[in-house]
CSV table of C-alpha atoms in Angstrom, one decimal:
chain,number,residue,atom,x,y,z
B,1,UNK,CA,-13.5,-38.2,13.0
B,2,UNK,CA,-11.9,-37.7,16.2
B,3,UNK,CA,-12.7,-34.2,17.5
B,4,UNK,CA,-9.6,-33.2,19.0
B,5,UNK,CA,-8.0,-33.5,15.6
B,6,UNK,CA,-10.5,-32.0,13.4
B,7,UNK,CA,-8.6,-27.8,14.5
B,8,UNK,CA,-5.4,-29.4,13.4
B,9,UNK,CA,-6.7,-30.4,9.8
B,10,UNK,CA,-8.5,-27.9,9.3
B,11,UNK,CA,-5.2,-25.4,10.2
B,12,UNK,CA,-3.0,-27.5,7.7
B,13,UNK,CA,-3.9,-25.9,4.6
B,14,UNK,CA,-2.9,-22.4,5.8
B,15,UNK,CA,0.1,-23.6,7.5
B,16,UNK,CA,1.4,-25.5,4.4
B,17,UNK,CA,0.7,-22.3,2.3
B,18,UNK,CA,3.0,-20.7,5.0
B,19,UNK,CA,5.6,-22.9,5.5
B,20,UNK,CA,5.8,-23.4,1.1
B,21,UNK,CA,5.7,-19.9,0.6
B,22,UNK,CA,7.3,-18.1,4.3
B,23,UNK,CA,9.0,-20.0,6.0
B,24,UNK,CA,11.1,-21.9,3.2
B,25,UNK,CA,11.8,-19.0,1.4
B,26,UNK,CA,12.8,-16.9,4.6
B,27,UNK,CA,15.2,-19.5,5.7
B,28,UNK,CA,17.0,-19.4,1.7
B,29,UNK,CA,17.3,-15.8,2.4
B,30,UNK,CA,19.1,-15.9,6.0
B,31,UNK,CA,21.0,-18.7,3.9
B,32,UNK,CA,21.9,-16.5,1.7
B,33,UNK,CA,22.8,-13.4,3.9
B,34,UNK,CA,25.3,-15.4,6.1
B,35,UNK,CA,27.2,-17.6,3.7
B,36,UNK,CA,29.3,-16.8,0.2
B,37,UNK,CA,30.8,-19.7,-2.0
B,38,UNK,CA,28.9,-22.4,0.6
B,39,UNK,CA,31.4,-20.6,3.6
B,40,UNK,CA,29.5,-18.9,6.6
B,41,UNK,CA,30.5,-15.1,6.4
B,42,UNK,CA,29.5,-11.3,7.3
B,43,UNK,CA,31.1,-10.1,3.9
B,44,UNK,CA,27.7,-9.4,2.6
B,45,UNK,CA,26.6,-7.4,5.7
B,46,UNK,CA,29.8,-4.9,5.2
B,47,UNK,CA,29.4,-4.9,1.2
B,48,UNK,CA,25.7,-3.6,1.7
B,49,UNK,CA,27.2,-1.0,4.5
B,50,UNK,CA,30.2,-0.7,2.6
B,51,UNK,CA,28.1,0.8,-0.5
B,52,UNK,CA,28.5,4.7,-1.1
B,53,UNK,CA,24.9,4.5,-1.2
B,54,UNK,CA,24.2,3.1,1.9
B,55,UNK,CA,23.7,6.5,4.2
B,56,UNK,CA,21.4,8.2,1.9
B,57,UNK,CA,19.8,4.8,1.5
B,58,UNK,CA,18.9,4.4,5.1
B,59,UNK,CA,18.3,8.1,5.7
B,60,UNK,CA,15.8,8.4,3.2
B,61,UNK,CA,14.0,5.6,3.6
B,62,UNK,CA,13.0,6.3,7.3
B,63,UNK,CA,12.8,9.7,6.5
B,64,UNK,CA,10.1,9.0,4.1
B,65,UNK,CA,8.2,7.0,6.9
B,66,UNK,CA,8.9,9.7,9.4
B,67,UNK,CA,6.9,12.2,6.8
B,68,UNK,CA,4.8,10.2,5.3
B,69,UNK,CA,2.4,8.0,8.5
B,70,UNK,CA,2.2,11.0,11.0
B,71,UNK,CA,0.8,12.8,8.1
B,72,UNK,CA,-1.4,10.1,7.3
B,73,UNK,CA,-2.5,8.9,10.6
B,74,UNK,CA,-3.9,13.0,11.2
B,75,UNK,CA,-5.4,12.4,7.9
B,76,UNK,CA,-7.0,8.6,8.6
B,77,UNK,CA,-8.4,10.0,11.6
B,78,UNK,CA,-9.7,12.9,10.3
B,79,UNK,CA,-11.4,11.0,7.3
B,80,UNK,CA,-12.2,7.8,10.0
B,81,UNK,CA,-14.4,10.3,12.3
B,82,UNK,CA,-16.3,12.0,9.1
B,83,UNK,CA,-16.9,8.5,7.4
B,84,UNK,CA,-18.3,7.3,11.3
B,85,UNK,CA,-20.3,10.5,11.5
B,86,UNK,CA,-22.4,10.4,8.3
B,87,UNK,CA,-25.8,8.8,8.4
B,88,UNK,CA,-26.5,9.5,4.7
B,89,UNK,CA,-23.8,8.6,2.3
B,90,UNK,CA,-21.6,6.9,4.8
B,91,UNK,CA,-20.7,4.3,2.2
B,92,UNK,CA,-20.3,6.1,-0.9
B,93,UNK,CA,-18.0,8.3,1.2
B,94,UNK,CA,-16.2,5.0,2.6
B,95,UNK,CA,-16.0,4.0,-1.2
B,96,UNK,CA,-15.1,7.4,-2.6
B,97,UNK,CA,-11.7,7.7,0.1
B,98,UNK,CA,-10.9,3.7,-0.6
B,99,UNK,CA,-10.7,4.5,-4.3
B,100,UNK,CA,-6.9,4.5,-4.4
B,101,UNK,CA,-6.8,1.5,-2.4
B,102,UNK,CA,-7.6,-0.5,-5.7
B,103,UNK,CA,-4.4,1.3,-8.0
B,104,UNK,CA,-0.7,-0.7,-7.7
B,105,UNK,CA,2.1,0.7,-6.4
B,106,UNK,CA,3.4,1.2,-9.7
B,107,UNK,CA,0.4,2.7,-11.1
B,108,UNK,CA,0.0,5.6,-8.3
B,109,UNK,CA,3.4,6.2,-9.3
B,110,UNK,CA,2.6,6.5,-13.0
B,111,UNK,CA,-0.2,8.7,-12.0
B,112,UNK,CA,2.1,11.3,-10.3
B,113,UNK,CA,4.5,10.8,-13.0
B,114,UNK,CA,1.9,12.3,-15.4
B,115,UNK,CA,1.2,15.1,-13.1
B,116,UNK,CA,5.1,15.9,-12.5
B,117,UNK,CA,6.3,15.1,-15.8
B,118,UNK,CA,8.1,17.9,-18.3
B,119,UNK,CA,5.2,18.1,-20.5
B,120,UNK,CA,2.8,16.7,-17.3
B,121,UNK,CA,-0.6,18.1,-15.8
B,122,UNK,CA,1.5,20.8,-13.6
B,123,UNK,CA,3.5,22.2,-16.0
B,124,UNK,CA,0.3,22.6,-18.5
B,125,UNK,CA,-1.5,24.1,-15.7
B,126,UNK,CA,1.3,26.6,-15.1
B,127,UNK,CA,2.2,27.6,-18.3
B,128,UNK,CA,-1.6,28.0,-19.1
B,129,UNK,CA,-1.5,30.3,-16.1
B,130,UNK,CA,1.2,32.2,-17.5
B,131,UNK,CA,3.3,31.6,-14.7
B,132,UNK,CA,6.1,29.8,-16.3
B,133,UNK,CA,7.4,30.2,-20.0
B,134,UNK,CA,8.7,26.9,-20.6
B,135,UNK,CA,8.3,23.6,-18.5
B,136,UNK,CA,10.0,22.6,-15.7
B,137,UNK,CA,11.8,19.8,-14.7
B,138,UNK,CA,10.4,19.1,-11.8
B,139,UNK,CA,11.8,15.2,-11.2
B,140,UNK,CA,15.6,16.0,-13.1
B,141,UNK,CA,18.3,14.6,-11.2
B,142,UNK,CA,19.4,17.9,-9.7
B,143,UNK,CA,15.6,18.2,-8.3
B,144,UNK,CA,16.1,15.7,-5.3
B,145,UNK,CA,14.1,17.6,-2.8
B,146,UNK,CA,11.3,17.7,-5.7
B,147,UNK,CA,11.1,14.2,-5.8
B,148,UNK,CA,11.1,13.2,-2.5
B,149,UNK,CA,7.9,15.9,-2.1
B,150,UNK,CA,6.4,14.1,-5.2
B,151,UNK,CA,7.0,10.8,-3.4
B,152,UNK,CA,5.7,12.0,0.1
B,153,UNK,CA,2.7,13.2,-2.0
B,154,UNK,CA,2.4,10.2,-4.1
B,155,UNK,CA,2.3,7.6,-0.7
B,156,UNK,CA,-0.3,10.1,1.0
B,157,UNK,CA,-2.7,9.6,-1.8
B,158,UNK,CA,-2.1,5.9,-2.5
B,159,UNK,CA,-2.0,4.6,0.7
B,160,UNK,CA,-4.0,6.7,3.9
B,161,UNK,CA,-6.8,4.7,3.0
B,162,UNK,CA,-5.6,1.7,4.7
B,163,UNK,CA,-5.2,3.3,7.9
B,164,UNK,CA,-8.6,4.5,7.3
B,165,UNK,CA,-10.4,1.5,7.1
B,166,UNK,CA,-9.0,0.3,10.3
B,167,UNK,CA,-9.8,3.1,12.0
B,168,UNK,CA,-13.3,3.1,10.6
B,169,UNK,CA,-13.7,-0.6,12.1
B,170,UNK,CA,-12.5,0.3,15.7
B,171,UNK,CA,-14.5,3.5,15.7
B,172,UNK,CA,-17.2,1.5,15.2
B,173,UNK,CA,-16.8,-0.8,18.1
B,174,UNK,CA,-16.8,1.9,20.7
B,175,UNK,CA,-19.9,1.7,22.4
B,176,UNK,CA,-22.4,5.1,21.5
B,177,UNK,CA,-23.1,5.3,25.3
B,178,UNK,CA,-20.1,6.5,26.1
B,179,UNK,CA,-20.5,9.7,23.8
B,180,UNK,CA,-24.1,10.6,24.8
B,181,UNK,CA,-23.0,10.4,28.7
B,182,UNK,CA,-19.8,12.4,27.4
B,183,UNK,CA,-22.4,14.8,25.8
B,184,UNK,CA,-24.7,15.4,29.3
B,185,UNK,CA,-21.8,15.8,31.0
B,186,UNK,CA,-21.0,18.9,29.1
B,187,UNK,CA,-18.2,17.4,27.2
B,188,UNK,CA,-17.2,18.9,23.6
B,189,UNK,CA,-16.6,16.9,19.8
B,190,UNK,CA,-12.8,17.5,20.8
B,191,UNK,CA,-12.9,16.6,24.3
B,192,UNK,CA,-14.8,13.5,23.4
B,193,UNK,CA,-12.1,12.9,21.0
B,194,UNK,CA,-9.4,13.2,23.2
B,195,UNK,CA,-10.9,11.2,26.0
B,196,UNK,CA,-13.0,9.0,24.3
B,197,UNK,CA,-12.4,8.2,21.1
B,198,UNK,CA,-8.3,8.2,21.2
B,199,UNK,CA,-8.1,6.2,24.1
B,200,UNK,CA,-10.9,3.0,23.0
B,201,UNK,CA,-9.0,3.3,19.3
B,202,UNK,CA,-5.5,2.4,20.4
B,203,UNK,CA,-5.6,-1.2,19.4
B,204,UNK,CA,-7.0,0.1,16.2
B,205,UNK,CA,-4.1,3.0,16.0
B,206,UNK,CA,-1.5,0.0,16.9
B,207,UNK,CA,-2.7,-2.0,13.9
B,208,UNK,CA,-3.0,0.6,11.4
B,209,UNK,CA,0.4,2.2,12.5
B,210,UNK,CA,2.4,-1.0,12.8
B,211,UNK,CA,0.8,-1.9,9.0
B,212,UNK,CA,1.5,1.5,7.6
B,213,UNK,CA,5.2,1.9,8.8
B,214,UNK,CA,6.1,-1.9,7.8
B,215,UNK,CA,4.7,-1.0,4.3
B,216,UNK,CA,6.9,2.7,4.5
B,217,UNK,CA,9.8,0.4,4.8
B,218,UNK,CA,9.1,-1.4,1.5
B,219,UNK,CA,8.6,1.3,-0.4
B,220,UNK,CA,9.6,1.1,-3.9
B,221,UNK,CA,7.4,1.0,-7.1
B,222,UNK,CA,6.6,4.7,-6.4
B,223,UNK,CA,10.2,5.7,-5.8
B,224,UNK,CA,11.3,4.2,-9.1
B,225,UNK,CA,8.3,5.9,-11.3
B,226,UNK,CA,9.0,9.0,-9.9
B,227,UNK,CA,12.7,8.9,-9.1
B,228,UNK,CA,14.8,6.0,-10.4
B,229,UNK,CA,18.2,6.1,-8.4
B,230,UNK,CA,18.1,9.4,-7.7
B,231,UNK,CA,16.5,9.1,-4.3
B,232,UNK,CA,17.6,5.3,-3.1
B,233,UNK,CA,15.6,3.6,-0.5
B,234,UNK,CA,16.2,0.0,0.8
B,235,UNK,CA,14.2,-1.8,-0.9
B,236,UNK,CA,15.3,-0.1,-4.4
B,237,UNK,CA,18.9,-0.8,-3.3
B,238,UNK,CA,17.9,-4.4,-2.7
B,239,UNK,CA,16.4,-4.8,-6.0
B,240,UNK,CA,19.8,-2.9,-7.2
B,241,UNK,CA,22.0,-5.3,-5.7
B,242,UNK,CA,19.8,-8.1,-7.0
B,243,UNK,CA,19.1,-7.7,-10.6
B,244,UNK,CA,21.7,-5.2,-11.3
B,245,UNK,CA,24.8,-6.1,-9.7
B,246,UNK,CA,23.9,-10.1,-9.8
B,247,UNK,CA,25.1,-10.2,-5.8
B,248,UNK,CA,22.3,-12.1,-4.2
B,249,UNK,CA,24.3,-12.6,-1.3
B,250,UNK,CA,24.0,-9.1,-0.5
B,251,UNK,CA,20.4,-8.5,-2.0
B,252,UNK,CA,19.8,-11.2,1.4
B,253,UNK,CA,21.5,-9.2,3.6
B,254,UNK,CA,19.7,-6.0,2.6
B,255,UNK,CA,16.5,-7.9,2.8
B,256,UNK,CA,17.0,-9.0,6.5
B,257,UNK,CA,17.8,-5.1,7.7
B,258,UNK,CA,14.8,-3.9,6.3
B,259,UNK,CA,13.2,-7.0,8.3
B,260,UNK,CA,15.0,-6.0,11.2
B,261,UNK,CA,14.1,-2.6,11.2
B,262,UNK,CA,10.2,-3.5,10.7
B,263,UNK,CA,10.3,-5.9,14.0
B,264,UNK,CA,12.0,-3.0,15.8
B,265,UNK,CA,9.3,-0.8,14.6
B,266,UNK,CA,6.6,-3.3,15.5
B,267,UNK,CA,8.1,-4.4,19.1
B,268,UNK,CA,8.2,-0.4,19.8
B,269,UNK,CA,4.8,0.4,18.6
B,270,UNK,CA,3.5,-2.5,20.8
B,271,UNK,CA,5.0,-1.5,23.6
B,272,UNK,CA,3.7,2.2,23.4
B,273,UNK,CA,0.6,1.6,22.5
B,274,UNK,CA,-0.1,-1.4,24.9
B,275,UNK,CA,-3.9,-1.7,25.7
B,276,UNK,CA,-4.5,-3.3,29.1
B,277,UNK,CA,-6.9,-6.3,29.6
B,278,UNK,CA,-9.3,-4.3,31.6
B,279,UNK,CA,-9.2,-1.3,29.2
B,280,UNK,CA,-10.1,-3.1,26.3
B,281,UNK,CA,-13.5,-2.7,25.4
């Protein structure tokens, strides 16, 4: 077999799977967005803005991922630099903070759902207290704010994990010389964070953050467990326009503003957290 061609067969498989499952069904969507009745048109763009919904759909949605990865990312790190420090147990630990990596969307949701719920864990726990006298309903559609904690809590649990694991990996490529002449010199565990350990993890930070707020935009199996429509994000109102209202037209259009907004997210993250050539380790 000719050797210059072996990379390109070997590359077809995965860029077939792309192409069938990607590409193709990107381009239907874009398709979709721009034309109604087989007629090339922006109708669908000023339905979906047109929507009473639309304000409070957008502002809750990056709301939620203005909360929910700063929180996180304090909390990866944190969880990152105990996991990297452990000589005994370092993979139980690693294993223990990955558990809710392995639940669904839907399932974390359901989980907080119990906990929430009128006759859930919280309400048991306070009326056993003698706190309350009768439950509360904590998720009612008068409770938005309620929710929205319940889904800030719910995304914290299910998903700083990811971030974690990232950062575990690049923590583990910075050299340990680094810290022990940090150490003679006199430097501190913070000041060795700060100057060391931030710095070298900024590819790792770019991955992890770029993942995490991509994922924040497409938030939605949580939001309906714990919410329904009373706290509409983007990708709920998609799914609205879609199943509910039978306008796939406009389902399209939503779909490429949330795609929009997640390649302005990334192109900004990239820029800001740019690693040099001759920084990189």
């Amino acid at each position: 077999m000719n050797g210059k061609a072996l990379p390109y067969l070997l590359l077809m498989p995965a860029t077939l799977f792309l192409c069938v499952f990607f590409l193709y069904p990107f381009v239907l969507v874009v398709f979709e967005a721009v034309t109604r009745d087989g007629a090339f048109t922006l109708d669908n763009f000023r339905a979906m803005a047109g929507s009473w919904k639309f304000p409070a759909t957008v502002r809750n949605t990056l709301l939620l991922a203005a909360i929910v990865v700063p929180i996180q990312l304090a909390m990866a790190l944190l969880m990152a630099s105990v996991v990297s420090r452990l000589e005994t147990g370092r993979s139980a630990a690693l294993y223990i903070f990955a558990i809710p990596l392995g639940i669904s969307d839907l399932a974390a949701g359901l989980i907080w759902l119990a906990i929430f719920d009128q006759s859930g864990f919280l309400n048991t726990l306070l009326s056993g207290l003698g706190i309350i006298e009768r439950p509360i309903m904590f998720l009612g559609y008068q409770s938005k704010l309620t929710i929205f904690v319940a889904v800030v809590l719910a995304e914290i649990w299910r998903a700083t994990a990811i971030m974690m694991v990232i950062l575990v990996a690049g923590m583990g490529l910075i050299p340990r010389e680094y810290y022990e002449a940090a150490e003679v010199f006199g430097a501190g565990p913070w000041k060795r964070f700060i100057r060391i350990t931030l710095p070298l993890l900024r590819p790792s930070l770019q991955t992890a953050i770029i993942l995490r707020v991509i994922l924040a935009f497409e938030v939605f199996a949580v939001v309906a467990a714990l919410g329904g429509t009373n706290l509409p994000v983007l990708m709920g109102e998609t799914y609205n326009w879609q199943f509910t209202l039978q306008d796939r037209n406009v389902a399209a259009a939503s779909a490429l503003l949330i795609l929009a907004i997640s390649i302005g997210f990334t192109l900004l993250f990239l820029r800001v957290l740019r690693v040099p050539k001759e920084a990189r380790i």
